[in-house]
């Protein structure tokens, strides 16, 4: 595994679906297609696609945390929201300073990681039972939403930025690097989300196939054994939790750069549920499955919202329950297993 | 500090305690016996509140009968859930948690589509007691009494009935209990039904005090979750009692001084600190203490 | 004692006490293990053998007493730090990563240490695991799973290896192979404590034996001394 080729053999390692030449050729074609899409697609489609891709890092973070690390969390949306709000506060306050938006990105993701690490410290160093983390992260999401929803009015401001209460924070500037503005309908933001998605996927795939990744999986499979091999399991879990939160934070920043806006429901119960649904439905043991399901389900939810939002919840709930009952490994992962079995039996 | 002020604080404490206890007990019993977290617990409370409200307005039943109906109806619904869904997840406890979350979405959203955004609430029985310038809601005091009664009843079932003995045996060692002829599946079924019935009771009891909306479950579960985390599953009744007693002493003064929101924040921070040092919650800690004391006594 | 000077033992346990559910599983136990020693711990069911191992490895905290390893008090140390100090445990019920390949199990166990671990390579060869790296660990035979777990422990380069019933469920031939392996391992300088029920294994090892009873050291000596001890035969072998 040494030398420059080592990286390639590692990315293609065992800890995900999709190995072998056919997969990588298909992957390259899709990646190239996505990068080249602005040559054909209209601004409307680009903006819509960017909105779907924005959520992929958040979904991938939960996939790493839950599927590989065995830690179920409803906290991804909270970190998404914290990041979005922090970015909004910093970037809007410093809107006249050059490079303010990059500072905002750094501050947002840093704040997210710090909050997650603190939360993780209490939870993981106590070696709590597995059910405590989903419970407390749900409470975190409820509290954050309630808190932000009551910050309406002039007294709730940081610098000259109003938090905005239930209606949310508006007028958040997009990320800007020199003359390049990553606004909602821009090619630049579209490409940025594509890059974040592809690099997020490849980077995590590299990670889960590295030594660190195997230890993460080891912790999932047998905490006690891993501790008995000399690993500081609690520190490792905090690291993975904070990394997942950082990815959710990246999604949060991309989201506000896309929409110039964030509101409390982005960290509410429904929002907290979505990453869990993407990960469960796609198949939590596979990064590529979760990437696909995140985009597909985000598209589905948006289409449902157009035709009456009240059904979206219902269909998402039904999808989650049906997946847990009939495809506990996830739909994409189960389909992949079926296909492989069929191919093996074919003459 | 004068006496009326202390009485008023005690009243708020009792009110908080009753809420935490009633919101969490059912969830905690299911966790303690089956080791499953039912994330649809809040929606079961919501179903209880809807049952009571509908029975009151449409069937014109007296309030106590409505609450009883909630208790029985939601208990039966819980039985159905256990048979159809929960039972499949006894080998995958986190899976049960996710599946019940799906149920929770289905129930709250289904209710929204079925009965609309809200119902007219049951009027709050207007019994007030006043003392030295403070007035106390009589119904709130009744809720406190009800919460204590429920705990006593649960305790009696747990420690004084044959069913309770079998349940505790199942908690300690399901395989062993099974070998001794305990039908653990039946124990699980009844436990889940009992936990659900308690949720229904809570919803029915609180129906006159709150707005009846499909998402009302969430106002119960955030504190219920914290109570469960702090109490732990080692001994549901002791855990629920000690945990709500502790948490009420934090949330009552915080909420009355700074509002409900800071009360909730205080609860979350308390939970984080408690699990850092007592990862199995208060009931786990008491269990360890008791074991150590027994060991000391033996030698 | 060959040396006239009283040397600090590798492991010293003083007044160790641990209670579970009203029973003192380990009761003011004292024990010293010299570097390079190979010793079997025997005793009736519930004598506290596995509890002692869980205290030594840090899975449980003792209610009283202390554990000194290489002259350092490690009583308060968390399990993973003890592994880094050189104590590693093979659990009573085999604990390997069944869903992962044998090679991946070893990757995790070896940590970030690069380069070859000669003792590990040797052990994998002797125990018939060298050619199995690309097989899922869960598909190995029961004995090979036990051996793999011993190899995982060896990969952490322990100075003190705790083996909890390493031959449970093995055939007599496999038991003998394991015993020979443990003797050779001891010959390479690894200090080893073995909890074992199987007297055939203990006789095969034929070294120092410590008998635990009701959480205390009941008897201590060579295999011959222990086998000749009437009290031990009474409590352990059930002879009247």
CSV table of N, CA and C in Angstrom, one decimal, chain B residues 60-180:
chain,number,residue,atom,x,y,z
B,60,UNK,N,-69.8,13.1,24.7
B,60,UNK,CA,-70.2,13.7,25.9
B,60,UNK,C,-70.0,12.9,27.2
B,61,UNK,N,-68.9,12.2,27.2
B,61,UNK,CA,-68.6,11.4,28.4
B,61,UNK,C,-68.0,12.4,29.5
B,62,UNK,N,-68.2,12.0,30.7
B,62,UNK,CA,-67.5,12.8,31.8
B,62,UNK,C,-66.0,12.7,31.7
B,63,UNK,N,-65.2,13.7,32.1
B,63,UNK,CA,-63.8,13.7,31.9
B,63,UNK,C,-63.1,12.4,32.4
B,64,UNK,N,-63.4,12.0,33.6
B,64,UNK,CA,-62.7,10.7,34.1
B,64,UNK,C,-62.9,9.5,33.2
B,65,UNK,N,-64.1,9.4,32.7
B,65,UNK,CA,-64.4,8.3,31.7
B,65,UNK,C,-63.6,8.5,30.5
B,66,UNK,N,-63.4,9.7,30.0
B,66,UNK,CA,-62.6,10.0,28.8
B,66,UNK,C,-61.2,9.5,29.0
B,67,UNK,N,-60.6,9.9,30.2
B,67,UNK,CA,-59.2,9.6,30.5
B,67,UNK,C,-59.1,8.1,30.6
B,68,UNK,N,-60.0,7.4,31.2
B,68,UNK,CA,-60.0,5.9,31.3
B,68,UNK,C,-60.0,5.3,29.9
B,69,UNK,N,-60.8,5.9,29.0
B,69,UNK,CA,-60.9,5.4,27.6
B,69,UNK,C,-59.5,5.6,26.9
B,70,UNK,N,-58.8,6.8,27.2
B,70,UNK,CA,-57.5,7.0,26.6
B,70,UNK,C,-56.5,5.9,27.1
B,71,UNK,N,-56.6,5.6,28.4
B,71,UNK,CA,-55.7,4.6,29.0
B,71,UNK,C,-55.9,3.3,28.3
B,72,UNK,N,-57.1,2.8,28.2
B,72,UNK,CA,-57.4,1.5,27.6
B,72,UNK,C,-57.2,1.5,26.1
B,73,UNK,N,-57.6,2.6,25.4
B,73,UNK,CA,-57.5,2.6,24.0
B,73,UNK,C,-56.1,2.7,23.5
B,74,UNK,N,-55.3,3.5,24.1
B,74,UNK,CA,-53.9,3.6,23.7
B,74,UNK,C,-53.1,2.3,24.1
B,75,UNK,N,-53.5,1.8,25.2
B,75,UNK,CA,-52.9,0.5,25.6
B,75,UNK,C,-53.2,-0.6,24.6
B,76,UNK,N,-54.4,-0.6,24.1
B,76,UNK,CA,-54.7,-1.6,23.0
B,76,UNK,C,-53.9,-1.3,21.8
B,77,UNK,N,-53.8,0.0,21.5
B,77,UNK,CA,-53.0,0.3,20.3
B,77,UNK,C,-51.6,-0.1,20.4
B,78,UNK,N,-51.0,0.1,21.6
B,78,UNK,CA,-49.7,-0.3,21.9
B,78,UNK,C,-49.5,-1.8,21.7
B,79,UNK,N,-50.5,-2.6,22.1
B,79,UNK,CA,-50.5,-4.0,21.9
B,79,UNK,C,-50.4,-4.4,20.4
B,80,UNK,N,-51.1,-3.6,19.7
B,80,UNK,CA,-51.1,-3.8,18.2
B,80,UNK,C,-49.7,-3.5,17.6
B,81,UNK,N,-49.1,-2.4,18.1
B,81,UNK,CA,-47.8,-2.0,17.6
B,81,UNK,C,-46.8,-3.1,18.0
B,82,UNK,N,-46.9,-3.6,19.2
B,82,UNK,CA,-45.9,-4.6,19.6
B,82,UNK,C,-46.0,-5.8,18.7
B,83,UNK,N,-47.2,-6.3,18.5
B,83,UNK,CA,-47.5,-7.5,17.6
B,83,UNK,C,-46.9,-7.3,16.2
B,84,UNK,N,-47.2,-6.1,15.6
B,84,UNK,CA,-46.9,-5.9,14.2
B,84,UNK,C,-45.5,-5.4,14.0
B,85,UNK,N,-44.9,-4.6,14.8
B,85,UNK,CA,-43.6,-3.9,14.5
B,85,UNK,C,-42.6,-4.2,15.5
B,86,UNK,N,-42.8,-3.8,16.8
B,86,UNK,CA,-41.8,-3.9,17.8
B,86,UNK,C,-41.1,-5.3,17.9
B,87,UNK,N,-42.0,-6.3,17.9
B,87,UNK,CA,-41.6,-7.7,18.1
B,87,UNK,C,-40.5,-8.1,17.1
B,88,UNK,N,-40.5,-7.5,15.9
B,88,UNK,CA,-39.4,-7.9,14.9
B,88,UNK,C,-38.1,-7.3,15.2
B,89,UNK,N,-38.0,-6.4,16.2
B,89,UNK,CA,-36.7,-5.7,16.5
B,89,UNK,C,-36.1,-6.1,17.8
B,90,UNK,N,-36.5,-7.2,18.4
B,90,UNK,CA,-35.9,-7.5,19.7
B,90,UNK,C,-34.4,-7.9,19.6
B,91,UNK,N,-34.0,-8.2,18.4
B,91,UNK,CA,-32.5,-8.5,18.2
B,91,UNK,C,-31.8,-7.3,17.8
B,92,UNK,N,-32.5,-6.2,17.4
B,92,UNK,CA,-31.8,-5.0,16.9
B,92,UNK,C,-32.4,-3.8,17.6
B,93,UNK,N,-31.9,-3.5,18.8
B,93,UNK,CA,-32.6,-2.5,19.6
B,93,UNK,C,-32.6,-1.1,19.0
B,94,UNK,N,-31.5,-0.7,18.3
B,94,UNK,CA,-31.4,0.6,17.6
B,94,UNK,C,-32.4,0.6,16.5
B,95,UNK,N,-32.6,-0.6,15.8
B,95,UNK,CA,-33.5,-0.7,14.7
B,95,UNK,C,-34.9,-0.3,15.2
B,96,UNK,N,-35.3,-0.8,16.4
B,96,UNK,CA,-36.6,-0.5,17.0
B,96,UNK,C,-36.7,1.0,17.2
B,97,UNK,N,-35.7,1.6,17.6
B,97,UNK,CA,-35.7,3.0,17.8
B,97,UNK,C,-36.0,3.8,16.5
B,98,UNK,N,-35.3,3.4,15.5
B,98,UNK,CA,-35.6,4.0,14.2
B,98,UNK,C,-37.0,3.7,13.6
B,99,UNK,N,-37.4,2.5,13.8
B,99,UNK,CA,-38.7,2.1,13.3
B,99,UNK,C,-39.8,2.9,14.0
B,100,UNK,N,-39.7,3.0,15.3
B,100,UNK,CA,-40.7,3.7,16.1
B,100,UNK,C,-40.7,5.2,15.7
B,101,UNK,N,-39.5,5.7,15.3
B,101,UNK,CA,-39.5,7.1,14.8
B,101,UNK,C,-40.3,7.2,13.5
B,102,UNK,N,-40.3,6.2,12.7
B,102,UNK,CA,-41.1,6.2,11.5
B,102,UNK,C,-42.6,6.2,11.9
B,103,UNK,N,-42.9,5.4,12.9
B,103,UNK,CA,-44.3,5.3,13.4
B,103,UNK,C,-44.7,6.7,13.9
B,104,UNK,N,-43.8,7.3,14.6
B,104,UNK,CA,-44.1,8.6,15.2
B,104,UNK,C,-44.5,9.7,14.1
B,105,UNK,N,-43.7,9.6,13.0
B,105,UNK,CA,-44.0,10.6,11.9
B,105,UNK,C,-45.3,10.2,11.2
B,106,UNK,N,-45.6,8.9,11.1
B,106,UNK,CA,-46.9,8.5,10.5
B,106,UNK,C,-48.0,8.9,11.3
B,107,UNK,N,-47.9,8.8,12.6
B,107,UNK,CA,-49.0,9.1,13.5
B,107,UNK,C,-49.3,10.6,13.6
B,108,UNK,N,-48.2,11.4,13.7
B,108,UNK,CA,-48.5,12.8,13.9
B,108,UNK,C,-49.0,13.4,12.6
B,109,UNK,N,-48.4,13.0,11.5
B,109,UNK,CA,-48.8,13.5,10.2
B,109,UNK,C,-50.2,13.0,9.7
B,110,UNK,N,-50.4,11.7,10.1
B,110,UNK,CA,-51.7,11.1,9.8
B,110,UNK,C,-52.8,11.8,10.5
B,111,UNK,N,-52.5,12.2,11.7
B,111,UNK,CA,-53.5,12.9,12.5
B,111,UNK,C,-53.8,14.2,12.0
B,112,UNK,N,-52.8,14.9,11.4
B,112,UNK,CA,-53.0,16.2,10.8
B,112,UNK,C,-53.9,16.1,9.6
B,113,UNK,N,-53.7,15.1,8.8
B,113,UNK,CA,-54.5,14.9,7.6
B,113,UNK,C,-55.9,14.5,8.0
B,114,UNK,N,-56.0,13.7,9.0
B,114,UNK,CA,-57.3,13.1,9.4
B,114,UNK,C,-58.2,14.1,10.1
B,115,UNK,N,-57.6,14.8,11.1
B,115,UNK,CA,-58.5,15.6,11.9
B,115,UNK,C,-58.1,17.1,11.9
B,116,UNK,N,-57.2,17.5,11.0
B,116,UNK,CA,-56.9,18.9,10.8
B,116,UNK,C,-55.9,19.4,11.9
B,117,UNK,N,-55.6,20.7,11.8
B,117,UNK,CA,-54.5,21.2,12.6
B,117,UNK,C,-54.7,21.3,14.1
B,118,UNK,N,-56.0,21.3,14.5
B,118,UNK,CA,-56.2,21.4,16.0
B,118,UNK,C,-57.6,21.0,16.3
B,119,UNK,N,-57.8,20.6,17.6
B,119,UNK,CA,-59.1,20.4,18.1
B,119,UNK,C,-59.4,21.4,19.2
B,120,UNK,N,-60.7,21.6,19.5
B,120,UNK,CA,-61.1,22.5,20.6
B,120,UNK,C,-60.8,21.7,21.9
B,121,UNK,N,-60.0,22.3,22.8
B,121,UNK,CA,-59.6,21.5,24.0
B,121,UNK,C,-60.8,21.3,24.9
B,122,UNK,N,-60.6,20.3,25.8
B,122,UNK,CA,-61.5,20.1,26.9
B,122,UNK,C,-61.3,21.3,27.8
B,123,UNK,N,-62.5,21.9,28.3
B,123,UNK,CA,-62.3,23.0,29.2
B,123,UNK,C,-61.6,22.5,30.5
B,124,UNK,N,-60.7,23.3,31.0
B,124,UNK,CA,-60.0,23.0,32.2
B,124,UNK,C,-60.9,23.1,33.4
B,125,UNK,N,-61.1,22.1,34.2
B,125,UNK,CA,-61.9,22.2,35.4
B,125,UNK,C,-61.4,23.4,36.3
B,126,UNK,N,-62.3,24.3,36.6
B,126,UNK,CA,-61.8,25.5,37.2
B,126,UNK,C,-61.9,25.4,38.7
B,127,UNK,N,-61.1,24.6,39.3
B,127,UNK,CA,-61.0,24.6,40.7
B,127,UNK,C,-59.7,25.3,41.1
B,128,UNK,N,-59.9,26.4,41.8
B,128,UNK,CA,-58.6,27.1,42.3
B,128,UNK,C,-58.6,27.1,43.8
B,129,UNK,N,-57.5,27.1,44.3
B,129,UNK,CA,-57.3,27.3,45.7
B,129,UNK,C,-56.4,28.5,45.9
B,130,UNK,N,-56.8,29.4,46.8
B,130,UNK,CA,-55.9,30.5,46.9
B,130,UNK,C,-55.4,30.5,48.4
B,131,UNK,N,-54.1,31.0,48.5
B,131,UNK,CA,-53.5,31.1,49.8
B,131,UNK,C,-52.5,32.3,49.8
B,132,UNK,N,-52.8,33.2,50.6
B,132,UNK,CA,-51.9,34.4,50.9
B,132,UNK,C,-51.5,35.0,49.6
B,133,UNK,N,-52.5,35.3,48.7
B,133,UNK,CA,-52.2,36.0,47.5
B,133,UNK,C,-51.8,35.2,46.3
B,134,UNK,N,-51.4,33.9,46.6
B,134,UNK,CA,-51.1,33.0,45.5
B,134,UNK,C,-52.3,32.2,45.1
B,135,UNK,N,-52.6,31.9,43.9
B,135,UNK,CA,-53.7,31.0,43.6
B,135,UNK,C,-53.1,29.7,42.9
B,136,UNK,N,-53.6,28.6,43.3
B,136,UNK,CA,-53.1,27.3,42.8
B,136,UNK,C,-54.2,26.6,42.0
B,137,UNK,N,-53.9,26.1,40.9
B,137,UNK,CA,-54.8,25.3,40.1
B,137,UNK,C,-55.1,24.0,40.7
B,138,UNK,N,-56.4,23.8,41.0
B,138,UNK,CA,-56.8,22.5,41.6
B,138,UNK,C,-56.5,21.3,40.7
B,139,UNK,N,-56.7,21.5,39.4
B,139,UNK,CA,-56.5,20.4,38.5
B,139,UNK,C,-55.0,20.0,38.5
B,140,UNK,N,-54.2,21.0,38.6
B,140,UNK,CA,-52.7,20.7,38.7
B,140,UNK,C,-52.4,19.9,39.9
B,141,UNK,N,-53.0,20.2,41.0
B,141,UNK,CA,-52.8,19.4,42.2
B,141,UNK,C,-53.3,18.0,42.0
B,142,UNK,N,-54.4,17.9,41.3
B,142,UNK,CA,-55.0,16.6,41.0
B,142,UNK,C,-54.0,15.8,40.1
B,143,UNK,N,-53.4,16.4,39.2
B,143,UNK,CA,-52.4,15.8,38.3
B,143,UNK,C,-51.3,15.2,39.2
B,144,UNK,N,-50.8,16.0,40.1
B,144,UNK,CA,-49.8,15.6,41.0
B,144,UNK,C,-50.2,14.3,41.8
B,145,UNK,N,-51.4,14.4,42.3
B,145,UNK,CA,-51.9,13.2,43.0
B,145,UNK,C,-52.0,12.0,42.1
B,146,UNK,N,-52.4,12.2,40.9
B,146,UNK,CA,-52.5,11.1,39.9
B,146,UNK,C,-51.1,10.5,39.6
B,147,UNK,N,-50.1,11.4,39.5
B,147,UNK,CA,-48.8,10.9,39.2
B,147,UNK,C,-48.3,10.0,40.3
B,148,UNK,N,-48.6,10.4,41.6
B,148,UNK,CA,-48.1,9.6,42.7
B,148,UNK,C,-48.9,8.3,42.7
B,149,UNK,N,-50.2,8.3,42.5
B,149,UNK,CA,-51.0,7.1,42.4
B,149,UNK,C,-50.5,6.1,41.4
B,150,UNK,N,-50.1,6.7,40.2
B,150,UNK,CA,-49.6,5.8,39.1
B,150,UNK,C,-48.4,5.1,39.5
B,151,UNK,N,-47.4,5.9,40.1
B,151,UNK,CA,-46.2,5.3,40.6
B,151,UNK,C,-46.4,4.2,41.6
B,152,UNK,N,-47.3,4.5,42.5
B,152,UNK,CA,-47.6,3.5,43.6
B,152,UNK,C,-48.2,2.2,42.9
B,153,UNK,N,-49.1,2.4,42.0
B,153,UNK,CA,-49.7,1.3,41.3
B,153,UNK,C,-48.7,0.5,40.5
B,154,UNK,N,-47.8,1.2,39.8
B,154,UNK,CA,-46.7,0.5,39.1
B,154,UNK,C,-45.8,-0.3,40.1
B,155,UNK,N,-45.5,0.4,41.2
B,155,UNK,CA,-44.7,-0.3,42.2
B,155,UNK,C,-45.4,-1.6,42.7
B,156,UNK,N,-46.6,-1.5,42.9
B,156,UNK,CA,-47.4,-2.6,43.5
B,156,UNK,C,-47.4,-3.8,42.5
B,157,UNK,N,-47.6,-3.4,41.2
B,157,UNK,CA,-47.6,-4.5,40.2
B,157,UNK,C,-46.3,-5.1,40.1
B,158,UNK,N,-45.2,-4.3,40.1
B,158,UNK,CA,-43.9,-4.7,39.9
B,158,UNK,C,-43.4,-5.6,41.1
B,159,UNK,N,-43.7,-5.2,42.3
B,159,UNK,CA,-43.1,-5.9,43.4
B,159,UNK,C,-44.1,-6.8,44.2
B,160,UNK,N,-45.4,-6.7,43.9
B,160,UNK,CA,-46.3,-7.5,44.8
B,160,UNK,C,-47.2,-8.4,44.0
B,161,UNK,N,-47.0,-8.5,42.7
B,161,UNK,CA,-47.9,-9.5,41.9
B,161,UNK,C,-47.0,-10.5,41.2
B,162,UNK,N,-47.7,-11.6,40.8
B,162,UNK,CA,-47.0,-12.6,40.1
B,162,UNK,C,-46.4,-12.1,38.8
B,163,UNK,N,-47.2,-11.3,38.1
B,163,UNK,CA,-46.8,-10.8,36.9
B,163,UNK,C,-45.5,-9.9,37.1
B,164,UNK,N,-45.5,-9.2,38.2
B,164,UNK,CA,-44.3,-8.4,38.5
B,164,UNK,C,-43.1,-9.2,38.7
B,165,UNK,N,-43.2,-10.3,39.4
B,165,UNK,CA,-42.1,-11.2,39.6
B,165,UNK,C,-41.5,-11.7,38.3
B,166,UNK,N,-42.5,-12.1,37.5
B,166,UNK,CA,-42.0,-12.7,36.2
B,166,UNK,C,-41.4,-11.6,35.3
B,167,UNK,N,-41.9,-10.4,35.4
B,167,UNK,CA,-41.3,-9.3,34.7
B,167,UNK,C,-39.9,-9.0,35.1
B,168,UNK,N,-39.7,-9.0,36.4
B,168,UNK,CA,-38.4,-8.7,37.0
B,168,UNK,C,-37.4,-9.8,36.6
B,169,UNK,N,-37.9,-11.0,36.6
B,169,UNK,CA,-37.1,-12.1,36.2
B,169,UNK,C,-36.6,-12.0,34.8
B,170,UNK,N,-37.6,-11.6,33.9
B,170,UNK,CA,-37.3,-11.4,32.5
B,170,UNK,C,-36.2,-10.3,32.3
B,171,UNK,N,-36.4,-9.2,33.1
B,171,UNK,CA,-35.4,-8.1,33.0
B,171,UNK,C,-34.0,-8.6,33.4
B,172,UNK,N,-33.9,-9.4,34.4
B,172,UNK,CA,-32.6,-9.8,34.9
B,172,UNK,C,-31.9,-10.7,33.9
B,173,UNK,N,-32.7,-11.7,33.4
B,173,UNK,CA,-32.1,-12.7,32.5
B,173,UNK,C,-33.2,-13.4,31.7
B,174,UNK,N,-33.4,-12.9,30.5
B,174,UNK,CA,-34.6,-13.4,29.7
B,174,UNK,C,-34.4,-14.9,29.5
B,175,UNK,N,-33.2,-15.4,29.2
B,175,UNK,CA,-33.0,-16.8,28.8
B,175,UNK,C,-33.3,-17.6,30.0
B,176,UNK,N,-32.9,-17.2,31.2
B,176,UNK,CA,-33.1,-18.0,32.4
B,176,UNK,C,-34.6,-18.0,32.7
B,177,UNK,N,-35.3,-16.8,32.6
B,177,UNK,CA,-36.7,-16.7,32.9
B,177,UNK,C,-37.4,-17.7,32.0
B,178,UNK,N,-37.0,-17.7,30.7
B,178,UNK,CA,-37.7,-18.6,29.7
B,178,UNK,C,-37.5,-20.0,30.1
B,179,UNK,N,-36.3,-20.4,30.6
B,179,UNK,CA,-36.1,-21.7,31.0
B,179,UNK,C,-36.9,-22.1,32.2
B,180,UNK,N,-37.3,-21.1,33.0
B,180,UNK,CA,-38.1,-21.4,34.2
B,180,UNK,C,-39.6,-21.4,33.9
